Tab-separated table of C-alpha atoms in Angstrom:
chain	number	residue	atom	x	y	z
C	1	UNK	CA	115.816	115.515	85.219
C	2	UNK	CA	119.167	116.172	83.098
C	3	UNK	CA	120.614	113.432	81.533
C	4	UNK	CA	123.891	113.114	82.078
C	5	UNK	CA	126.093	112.998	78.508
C	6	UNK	CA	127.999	109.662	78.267
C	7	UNK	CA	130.233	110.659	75.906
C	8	UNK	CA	133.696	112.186	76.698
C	9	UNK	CA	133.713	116.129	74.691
C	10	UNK	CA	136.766	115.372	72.247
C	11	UNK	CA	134.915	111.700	71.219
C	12	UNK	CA	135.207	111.063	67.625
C	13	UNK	CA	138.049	113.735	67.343
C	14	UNK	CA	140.912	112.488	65.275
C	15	UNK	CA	144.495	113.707	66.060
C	16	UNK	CA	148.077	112.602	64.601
C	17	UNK	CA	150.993	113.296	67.113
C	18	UNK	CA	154.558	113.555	65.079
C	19	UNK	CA	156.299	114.739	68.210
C	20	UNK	CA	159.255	113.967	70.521
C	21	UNK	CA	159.655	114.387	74.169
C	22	UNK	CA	157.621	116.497	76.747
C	23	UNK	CA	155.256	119.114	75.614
C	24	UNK	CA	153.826	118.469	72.024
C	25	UNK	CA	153.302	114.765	73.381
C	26	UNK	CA	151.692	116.006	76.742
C	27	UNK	CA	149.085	118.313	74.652
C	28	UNK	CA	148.670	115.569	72.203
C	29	UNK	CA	147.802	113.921	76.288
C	30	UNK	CA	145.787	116.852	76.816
C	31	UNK	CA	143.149	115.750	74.028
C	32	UNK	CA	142.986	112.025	74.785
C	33	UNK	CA	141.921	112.594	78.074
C	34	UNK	CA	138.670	113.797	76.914
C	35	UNK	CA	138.162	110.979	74.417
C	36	UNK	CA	139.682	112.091	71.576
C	37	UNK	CA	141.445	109.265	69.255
C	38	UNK	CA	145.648	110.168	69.577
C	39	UNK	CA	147.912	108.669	66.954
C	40	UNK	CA	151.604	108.589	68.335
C	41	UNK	CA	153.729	108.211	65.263
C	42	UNK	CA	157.147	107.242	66.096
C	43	UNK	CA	160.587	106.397	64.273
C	44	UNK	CA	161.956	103.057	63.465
C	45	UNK	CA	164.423	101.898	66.478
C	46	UNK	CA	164.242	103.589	69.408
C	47	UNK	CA	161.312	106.005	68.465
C	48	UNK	CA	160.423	109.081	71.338
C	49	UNK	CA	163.928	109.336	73.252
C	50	UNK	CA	161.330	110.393	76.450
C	51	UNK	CA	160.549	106.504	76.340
C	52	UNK	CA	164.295	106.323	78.345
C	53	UNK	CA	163.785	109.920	80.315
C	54	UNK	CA	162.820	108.226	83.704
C	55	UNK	CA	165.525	106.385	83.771
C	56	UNK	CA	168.078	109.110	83.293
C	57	UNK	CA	169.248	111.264	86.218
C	58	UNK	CA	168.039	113.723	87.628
C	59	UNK	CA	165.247	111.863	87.001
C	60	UNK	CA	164.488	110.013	90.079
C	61	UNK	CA	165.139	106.382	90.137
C	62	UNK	CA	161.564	104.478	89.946
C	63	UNK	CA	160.611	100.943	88.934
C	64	UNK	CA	157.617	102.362	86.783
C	65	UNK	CA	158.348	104.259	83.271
C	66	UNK	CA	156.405	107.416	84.878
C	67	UNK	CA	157.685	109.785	82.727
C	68	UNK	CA	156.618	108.418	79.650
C	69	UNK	CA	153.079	107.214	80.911
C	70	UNK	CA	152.643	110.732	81.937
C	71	UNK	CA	153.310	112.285	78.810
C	72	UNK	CA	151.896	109.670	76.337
C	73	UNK	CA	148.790	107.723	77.829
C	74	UNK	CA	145.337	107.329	76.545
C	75	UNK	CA	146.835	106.962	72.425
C	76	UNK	CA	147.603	104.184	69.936
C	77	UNK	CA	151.533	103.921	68.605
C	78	UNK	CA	152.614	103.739	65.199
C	79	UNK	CA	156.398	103.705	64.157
C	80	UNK	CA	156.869	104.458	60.502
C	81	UNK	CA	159.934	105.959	58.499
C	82	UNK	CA	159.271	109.490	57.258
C	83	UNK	CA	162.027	109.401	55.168
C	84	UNK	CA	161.189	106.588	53.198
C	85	UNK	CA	158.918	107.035	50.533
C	86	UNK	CA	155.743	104.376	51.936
C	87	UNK	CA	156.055	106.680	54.754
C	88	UNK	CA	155.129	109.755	52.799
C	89	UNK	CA	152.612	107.560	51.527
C	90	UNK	CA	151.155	106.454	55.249
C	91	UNK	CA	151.587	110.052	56.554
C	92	UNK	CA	148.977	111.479	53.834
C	93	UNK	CA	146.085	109.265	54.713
C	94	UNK	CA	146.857	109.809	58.620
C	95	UNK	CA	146.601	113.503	57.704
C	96	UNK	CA	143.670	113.022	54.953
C	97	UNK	CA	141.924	111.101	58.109
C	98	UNK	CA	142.628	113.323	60.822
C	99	UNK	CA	141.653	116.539	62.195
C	100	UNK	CA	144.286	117.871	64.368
C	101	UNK	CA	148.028	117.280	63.296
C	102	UNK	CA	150.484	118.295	66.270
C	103	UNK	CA	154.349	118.286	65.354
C	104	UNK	CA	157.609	119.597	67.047
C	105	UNK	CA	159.654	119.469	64.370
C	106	UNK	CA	162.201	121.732	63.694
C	107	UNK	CA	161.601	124.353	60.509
C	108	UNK	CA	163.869	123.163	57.964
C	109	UNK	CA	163.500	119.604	59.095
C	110	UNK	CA	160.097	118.918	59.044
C	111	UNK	CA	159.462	120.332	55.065
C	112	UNK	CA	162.093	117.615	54.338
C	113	UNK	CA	159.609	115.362	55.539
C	114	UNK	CA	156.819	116.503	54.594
C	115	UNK	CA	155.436	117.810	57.465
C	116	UNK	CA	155.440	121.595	56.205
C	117	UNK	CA	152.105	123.206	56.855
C	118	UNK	CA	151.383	124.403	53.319
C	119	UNK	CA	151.687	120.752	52.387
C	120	UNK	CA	149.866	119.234	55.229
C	121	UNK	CA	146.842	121.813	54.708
C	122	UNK	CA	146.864	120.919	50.500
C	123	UNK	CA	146.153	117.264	51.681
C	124	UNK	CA	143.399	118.603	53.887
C	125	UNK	CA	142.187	121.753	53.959
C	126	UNK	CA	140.312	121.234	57.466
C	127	UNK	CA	143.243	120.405	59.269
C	128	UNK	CA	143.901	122.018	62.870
C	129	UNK	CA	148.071	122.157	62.239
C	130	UNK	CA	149.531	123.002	65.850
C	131	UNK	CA	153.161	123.100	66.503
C	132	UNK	CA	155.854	123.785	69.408
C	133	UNK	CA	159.086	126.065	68.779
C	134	UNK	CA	161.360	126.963	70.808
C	135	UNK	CA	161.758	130.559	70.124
C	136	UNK	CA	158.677	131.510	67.670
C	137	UNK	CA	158.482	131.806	63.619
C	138	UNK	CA	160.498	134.629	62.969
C	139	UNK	CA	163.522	136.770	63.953
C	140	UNK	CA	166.994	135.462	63.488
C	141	UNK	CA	166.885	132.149	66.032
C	142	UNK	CA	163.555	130.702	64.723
C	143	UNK	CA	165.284	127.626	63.759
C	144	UNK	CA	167.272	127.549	66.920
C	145	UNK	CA	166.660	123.994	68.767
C	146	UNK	CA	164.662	125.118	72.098
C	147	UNK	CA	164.769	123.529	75.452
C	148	UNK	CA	162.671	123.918	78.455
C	149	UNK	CA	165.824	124.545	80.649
C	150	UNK	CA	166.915	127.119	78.204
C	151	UNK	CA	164.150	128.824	76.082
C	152	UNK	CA	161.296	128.760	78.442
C	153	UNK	CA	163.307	129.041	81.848
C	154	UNK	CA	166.446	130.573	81.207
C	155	UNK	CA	165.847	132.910	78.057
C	156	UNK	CA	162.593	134.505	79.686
C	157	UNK	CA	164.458	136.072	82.529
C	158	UNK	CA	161.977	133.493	84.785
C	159	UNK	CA	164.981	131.791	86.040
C	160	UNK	CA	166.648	134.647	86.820
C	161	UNK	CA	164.018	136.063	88.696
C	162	UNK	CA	163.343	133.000	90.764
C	163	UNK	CA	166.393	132.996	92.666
C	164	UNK	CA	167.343	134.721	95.659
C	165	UNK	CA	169.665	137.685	96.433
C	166	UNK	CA	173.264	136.683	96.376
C	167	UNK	CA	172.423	132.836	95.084
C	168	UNK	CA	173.085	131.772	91.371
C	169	UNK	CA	171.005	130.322	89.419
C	170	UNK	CA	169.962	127.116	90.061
C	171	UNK	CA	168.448	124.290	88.002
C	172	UNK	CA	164.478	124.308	87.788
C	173	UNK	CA	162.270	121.081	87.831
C	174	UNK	CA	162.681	119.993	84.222
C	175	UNK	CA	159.791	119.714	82.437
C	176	UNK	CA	158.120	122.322	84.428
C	177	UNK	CA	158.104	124.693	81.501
C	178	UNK	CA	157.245	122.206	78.898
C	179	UNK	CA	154.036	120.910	80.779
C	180	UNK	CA	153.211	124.449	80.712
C	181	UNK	CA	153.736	124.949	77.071
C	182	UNK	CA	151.090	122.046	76.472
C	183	UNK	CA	148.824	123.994	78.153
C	184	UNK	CA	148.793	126.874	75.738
C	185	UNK	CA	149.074	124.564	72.544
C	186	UNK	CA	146.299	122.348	73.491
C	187	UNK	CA	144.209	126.018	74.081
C	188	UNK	CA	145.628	127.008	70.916
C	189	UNK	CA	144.082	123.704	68.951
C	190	UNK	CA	140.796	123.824	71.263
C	191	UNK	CA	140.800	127.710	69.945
C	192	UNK	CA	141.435	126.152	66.156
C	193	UNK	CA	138.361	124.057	66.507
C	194	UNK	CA	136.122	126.421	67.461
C	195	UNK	CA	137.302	128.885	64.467
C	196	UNK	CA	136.626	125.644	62.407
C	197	UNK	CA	133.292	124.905	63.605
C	198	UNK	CA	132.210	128.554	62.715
C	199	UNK	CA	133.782	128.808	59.606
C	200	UNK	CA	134.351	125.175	58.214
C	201	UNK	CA	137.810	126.084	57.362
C	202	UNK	CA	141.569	124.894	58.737
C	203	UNK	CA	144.397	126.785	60.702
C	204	UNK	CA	147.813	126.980	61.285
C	205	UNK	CA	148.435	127.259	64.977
C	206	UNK	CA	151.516	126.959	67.768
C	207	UNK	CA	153.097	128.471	70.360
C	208	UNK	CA	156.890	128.595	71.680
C	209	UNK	CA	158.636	127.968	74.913
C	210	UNK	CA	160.345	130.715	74.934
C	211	UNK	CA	156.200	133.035	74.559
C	212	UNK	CA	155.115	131.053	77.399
C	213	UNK	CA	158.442	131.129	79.382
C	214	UNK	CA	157.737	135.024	78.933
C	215	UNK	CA	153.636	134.593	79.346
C	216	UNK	CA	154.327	133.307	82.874
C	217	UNK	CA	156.858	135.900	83.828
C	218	UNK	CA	154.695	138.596	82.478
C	219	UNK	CA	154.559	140.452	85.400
C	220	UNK	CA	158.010	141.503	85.554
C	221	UNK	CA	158.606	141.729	81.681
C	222	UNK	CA	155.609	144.071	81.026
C	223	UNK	CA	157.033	145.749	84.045
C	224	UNK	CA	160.487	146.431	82.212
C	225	UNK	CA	158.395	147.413	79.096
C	226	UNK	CA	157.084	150.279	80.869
C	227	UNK	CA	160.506	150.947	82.580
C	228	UNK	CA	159.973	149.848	85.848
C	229	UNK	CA	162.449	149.617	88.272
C	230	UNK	CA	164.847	146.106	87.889
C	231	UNK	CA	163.310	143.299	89.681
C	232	UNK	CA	164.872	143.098	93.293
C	233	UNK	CA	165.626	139.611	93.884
C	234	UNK	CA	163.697	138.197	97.009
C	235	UNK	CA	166.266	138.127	100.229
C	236	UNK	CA	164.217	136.227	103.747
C	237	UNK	CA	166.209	138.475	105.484
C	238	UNK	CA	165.601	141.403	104.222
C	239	UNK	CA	161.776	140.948	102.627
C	240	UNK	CA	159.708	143.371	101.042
C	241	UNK	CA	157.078	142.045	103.751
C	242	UNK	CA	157.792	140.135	106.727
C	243	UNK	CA	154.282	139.029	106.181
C	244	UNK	CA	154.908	137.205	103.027
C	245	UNK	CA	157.864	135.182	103.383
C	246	UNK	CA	159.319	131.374	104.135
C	247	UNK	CA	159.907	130.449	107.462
C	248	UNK	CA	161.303	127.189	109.059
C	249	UNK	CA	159.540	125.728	111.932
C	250	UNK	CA	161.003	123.732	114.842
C	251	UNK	CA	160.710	120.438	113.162
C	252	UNK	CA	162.461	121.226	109.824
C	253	UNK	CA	159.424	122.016	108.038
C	254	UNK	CA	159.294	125.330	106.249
C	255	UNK	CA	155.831	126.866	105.312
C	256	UNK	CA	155.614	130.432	102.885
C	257	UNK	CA	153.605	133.323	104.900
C	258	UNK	CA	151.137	134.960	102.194
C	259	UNK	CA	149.549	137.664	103.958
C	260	UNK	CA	149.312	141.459	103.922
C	261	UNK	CA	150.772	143.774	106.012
C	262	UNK	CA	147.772	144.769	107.024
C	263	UNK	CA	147.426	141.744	109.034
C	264	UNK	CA	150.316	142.315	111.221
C	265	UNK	CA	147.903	142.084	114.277
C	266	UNK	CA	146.029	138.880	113.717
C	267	UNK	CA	149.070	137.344	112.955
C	268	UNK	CA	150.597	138.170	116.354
C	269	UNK	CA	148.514	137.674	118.277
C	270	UNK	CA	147.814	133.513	116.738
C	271	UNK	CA	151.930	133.109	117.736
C	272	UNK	CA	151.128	134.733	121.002
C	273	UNK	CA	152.936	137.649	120.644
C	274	UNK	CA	150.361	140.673	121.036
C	275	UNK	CA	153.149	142.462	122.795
C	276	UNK	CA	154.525	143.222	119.275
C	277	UNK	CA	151.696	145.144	117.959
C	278	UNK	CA	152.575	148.009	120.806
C	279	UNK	CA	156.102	147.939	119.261
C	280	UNK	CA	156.788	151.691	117.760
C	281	UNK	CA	158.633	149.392	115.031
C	282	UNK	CA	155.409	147.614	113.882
C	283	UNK	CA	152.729	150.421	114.615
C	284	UNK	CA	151.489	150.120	111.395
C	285	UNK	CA	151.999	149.641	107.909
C	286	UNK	CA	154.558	152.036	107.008
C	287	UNK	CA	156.623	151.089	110.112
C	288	UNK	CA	156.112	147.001	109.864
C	289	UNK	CA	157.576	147.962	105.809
C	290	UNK	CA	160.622	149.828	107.010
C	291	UNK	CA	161.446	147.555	109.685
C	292	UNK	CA	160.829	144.176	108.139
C	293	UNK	CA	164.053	142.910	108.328
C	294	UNK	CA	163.829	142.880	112.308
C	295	UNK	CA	160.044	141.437	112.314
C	296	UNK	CA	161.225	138.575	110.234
C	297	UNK	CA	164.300	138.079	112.575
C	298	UNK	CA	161.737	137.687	114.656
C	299	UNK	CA	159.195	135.701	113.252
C	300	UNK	CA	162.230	133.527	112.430
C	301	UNK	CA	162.880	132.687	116.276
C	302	UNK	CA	158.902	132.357	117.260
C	303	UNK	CA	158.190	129.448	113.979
C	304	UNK	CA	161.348	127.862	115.005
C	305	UNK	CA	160.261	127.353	118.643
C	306	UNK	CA	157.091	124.868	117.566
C	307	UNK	CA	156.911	122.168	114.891
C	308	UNK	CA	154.886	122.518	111.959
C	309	UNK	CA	151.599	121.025	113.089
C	310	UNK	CA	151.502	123.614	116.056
C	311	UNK	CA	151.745	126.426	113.727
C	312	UNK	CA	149.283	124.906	110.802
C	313	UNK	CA	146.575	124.701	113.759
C	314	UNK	CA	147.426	128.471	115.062
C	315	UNK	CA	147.153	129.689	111.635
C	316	UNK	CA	144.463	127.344	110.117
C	317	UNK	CA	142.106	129.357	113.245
C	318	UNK	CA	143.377	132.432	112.480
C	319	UNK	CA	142.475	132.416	108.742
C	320	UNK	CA	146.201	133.840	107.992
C	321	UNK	CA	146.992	132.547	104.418
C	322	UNK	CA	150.290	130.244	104.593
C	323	UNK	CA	151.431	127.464	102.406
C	324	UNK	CA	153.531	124.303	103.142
C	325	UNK	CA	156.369	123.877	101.197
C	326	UNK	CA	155.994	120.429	100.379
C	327	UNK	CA	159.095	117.894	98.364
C	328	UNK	CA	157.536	116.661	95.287
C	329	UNK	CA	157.206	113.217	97.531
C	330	UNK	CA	155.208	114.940	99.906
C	331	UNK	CA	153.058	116.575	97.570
C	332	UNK	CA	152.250	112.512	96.199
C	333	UNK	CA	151.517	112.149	99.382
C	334	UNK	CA	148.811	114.434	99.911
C	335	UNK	CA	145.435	113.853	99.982
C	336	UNK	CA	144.057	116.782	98.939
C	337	UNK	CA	146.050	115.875	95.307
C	338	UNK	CA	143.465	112.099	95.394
C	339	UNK	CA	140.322	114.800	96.105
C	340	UNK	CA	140.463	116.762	93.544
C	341	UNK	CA	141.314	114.369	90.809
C	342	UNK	CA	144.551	115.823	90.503
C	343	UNK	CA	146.123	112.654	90.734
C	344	UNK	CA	144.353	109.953	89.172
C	345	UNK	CA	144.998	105.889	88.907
C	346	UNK	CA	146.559	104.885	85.899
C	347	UNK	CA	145.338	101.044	83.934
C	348	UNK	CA	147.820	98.706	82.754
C	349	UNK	CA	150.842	100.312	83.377
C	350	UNK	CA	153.799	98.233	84.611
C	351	UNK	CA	155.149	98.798	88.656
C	352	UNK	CA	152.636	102.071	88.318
C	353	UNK	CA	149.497	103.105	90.131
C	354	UNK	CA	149.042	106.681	89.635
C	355	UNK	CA	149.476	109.419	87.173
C	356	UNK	CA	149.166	113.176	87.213
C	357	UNK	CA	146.301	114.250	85.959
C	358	UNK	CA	146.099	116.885	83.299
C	359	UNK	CA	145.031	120.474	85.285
C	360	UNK	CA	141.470	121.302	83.471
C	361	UNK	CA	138.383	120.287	84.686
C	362	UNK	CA	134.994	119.930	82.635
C	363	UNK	CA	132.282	119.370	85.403
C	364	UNK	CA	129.745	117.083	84.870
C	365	UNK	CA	131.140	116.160	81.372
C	366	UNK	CA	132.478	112.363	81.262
C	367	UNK	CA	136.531	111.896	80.855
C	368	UNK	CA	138.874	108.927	80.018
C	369	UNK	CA	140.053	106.660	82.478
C	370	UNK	CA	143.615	106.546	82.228
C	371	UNK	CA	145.780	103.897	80.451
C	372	UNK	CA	149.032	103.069	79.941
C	373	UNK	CA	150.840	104.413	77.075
C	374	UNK	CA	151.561	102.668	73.832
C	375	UNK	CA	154.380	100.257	73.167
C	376	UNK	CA	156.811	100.954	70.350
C	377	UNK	CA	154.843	100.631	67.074
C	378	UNK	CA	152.217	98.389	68.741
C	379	UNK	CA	149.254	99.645	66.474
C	380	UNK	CA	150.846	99.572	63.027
C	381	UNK	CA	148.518	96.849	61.647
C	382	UNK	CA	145.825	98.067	63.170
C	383	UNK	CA	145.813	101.453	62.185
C	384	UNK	CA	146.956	100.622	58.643
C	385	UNK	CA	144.134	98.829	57.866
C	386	UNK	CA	142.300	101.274	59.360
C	387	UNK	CA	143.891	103.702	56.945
C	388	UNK	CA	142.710	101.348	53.773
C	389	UNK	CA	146.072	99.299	53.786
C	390	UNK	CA	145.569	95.519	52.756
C	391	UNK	CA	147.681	93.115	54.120
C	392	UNK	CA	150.207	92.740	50.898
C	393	UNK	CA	150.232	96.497	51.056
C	394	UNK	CA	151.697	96.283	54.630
C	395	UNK	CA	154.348	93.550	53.841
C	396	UNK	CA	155.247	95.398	51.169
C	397	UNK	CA	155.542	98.873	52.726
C	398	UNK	CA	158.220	95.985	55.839
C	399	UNK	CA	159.748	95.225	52.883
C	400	UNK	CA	160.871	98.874	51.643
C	401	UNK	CA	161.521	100.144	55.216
C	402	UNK	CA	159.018	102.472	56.088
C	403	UNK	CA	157.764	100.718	58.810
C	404	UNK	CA	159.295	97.863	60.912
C	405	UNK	CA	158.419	94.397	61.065
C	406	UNK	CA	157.153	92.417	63.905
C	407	UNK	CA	160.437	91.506	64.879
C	408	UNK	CA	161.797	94.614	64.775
C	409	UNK	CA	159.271	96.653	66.861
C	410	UNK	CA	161.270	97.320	70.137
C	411	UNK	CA	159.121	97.315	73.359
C	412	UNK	CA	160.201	100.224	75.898
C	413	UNK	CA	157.474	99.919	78.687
């Protein structure tokens, strides 16, 4: 019989988070859910501006702080003053203790406080350093600020490829591309570890929102490397196949065909139109691609004649691939997301039950429940004495400003 392990993988693994908004924090997220121990540092006052992001349109109006519980669970909260120098001090025993340091800090900026990776590495040579640009380490707008709406959507050419003929562009989900961009730095520090566990010895990884903005448009970049033809931009009218296209059914409801041409004949025969396949226009593949302009005209008029639960049965029997294009409220909503873990419930967060689950699964290895995120520095003393910090040494270090006292620690829940 195989005993199941109890412990969850990243247990005992030590990681310092000196990040700001969505995708340093949300790999920093990443970690924690499979035990390891996350220190949020924070600054004085407000500390993480994505503390207020729920509440700020377009993000939609909720009683719970969603965003930030989403991006920031399962870690402790410290709120020190990196400019100050007790909070040099304080920063070189979380590094000396840790053994993954993640940071979005600008270059330029985060040398200034200390945060530079040549001076990180001299306080510990073992360190995993992992950090998020927004346009890479060289070339002439390394230093540039980056932004999910702008380096990983818009400067990719994803954005412009995910319209449709004769539309501008449009605004994307924000955040989409920064969740993403967790993805690869938390494989880049799980990658680190590995190296480090061979060798015994540091690195100096990261990633960029504008690499993985280009990573997940690859298709179409590689494409232009080779000089391929420009992308033609999708029009339902006019589709490269009929076959794989969005339709709207009779009840509002629009669902996204995914099939080949190839199954031009199963397909009309489940909407009761076998007629069609003696059509000279749809005789077979080469015909159903020049004319697919008139078969989705008339796909068009047979999905709009039945709601969507007519045409999920006729197609759910007829194995033809199809997906419903659901409203992020709908997709809550389904249950397949409560199945598959893929949205799990959430522990003592205020007005909230649920939280999206982070997209990697490690079967038959334990995780951590999910709990709410930290309040504004509400582990300082805890983790300074942790850190070898006596009491005086903490009153003192009030006293000169690097961190805040009791008072002063604001609560954003």
């Amino acid at each position: 019989m195989t005993t199941q392990p109890t412990q969850s993988v990243f247990s005992g693994l030590k990681v310092v988070e000196l990040a700001s908004f969505i995708a340093a924090p949300a790999a920093a997220t990443m970690l924690s859910d499979f035990g390891a121990d996350v220190i949020k540092v924070e600054a004085p006052g407000m500390g993480d501006p994505q503390r207020l992001l729920s509440s700020v349109p377009p993000s939609p109006a909720a009683l719970g702080n969603y965003s930030w519980h989403l991006a920031n669970r399962n870690k402790r909260g410290m709120s020190i003053n990196l400019k100050s120098e007790g909070g040099t001090q304080i920063l070189k025993r979380l590094v000396e203790w840790a053994d993954v340091l993640i940071t979005n800090f600008p270059h330029g900026t985060r040398e200034g406080l200390h945060l530079g990776y040549d001076e990180v590495s001299s306080w510990n040579p073992r360190i995993i350093y992992a950090d998020i640009t927004g346009f890479g380490d060289a070339g002439p707008d390394a230093k540039l600020p980056g932004f999910d709406l702008t380096a990983f959507w818009s400067r990719s050419g994803l954005l412009a490829a995910t319209r449709d003929a004769g539309a501008p562009p449009t605004s994307p989900p924000w955040g989409s591309g920064d969740y993403t961009t967790a993805v690869a730095i938390y494989a880049a520090i799980t990658t680190a570890l590995y190296h480090r566990e061979r060798t015994g010895r540091g690195a100096n990884v990261g990633t960029s929102l504008l690499a993985t903005g280009v990573w997940a448009t690859g298709t179409l970049v590689s494409a232009a490397l080779a000089g391929g033809k420009p992308y033609e931009l999708n029009d339902r009218n006019k589709p490269v196949n009929a076959l794989t296209n969005p339709y709207e059914c009779g009840d509002g409801r629009w669902i996204m065909l995914a099939a080949k041409r190839s199954a031009f004949s199963v397909l009309a025969s489940a909407i009761g139109r076998s007629d069609l396949q003696s059509d000279p226009r749809f005789s077979d593949v080469q015909a159903i691609s020049k004319h697919a302009g008139e078969l989705a005209a008339l796909l068009d008029t047979e999905f709009r004649a039945q709601p969507l639960a007519h045409w999920k049965e006729v197609l759910d029997k007829a194995r033809v691939p199809y997906g419903i294009i659901q409203t992020p409220e709908e997709a809550a909503g389904d249950p397949q997301l409560r199945a598959a873990e893929i949205v799990v419930p959430i522990e003592g967060a205020a007005d909230l039950e649920y939280t999206v689950n982070n997209p990697i699964t490690l079967r038959g290895l334990p995780r951590v429940r999910s709990r709410r995120a930290p309040e504004h520095a509400e582990h300082n003393a805890e983790i300074l004495a942790q850190l070898g910090f006596s009491a005086d040494d903490i009153s003192q270090l009030q006293v000169a400003g690097a961190i805040p006292v009791a008072s002063e620690q604001e609560t954003v829940k």
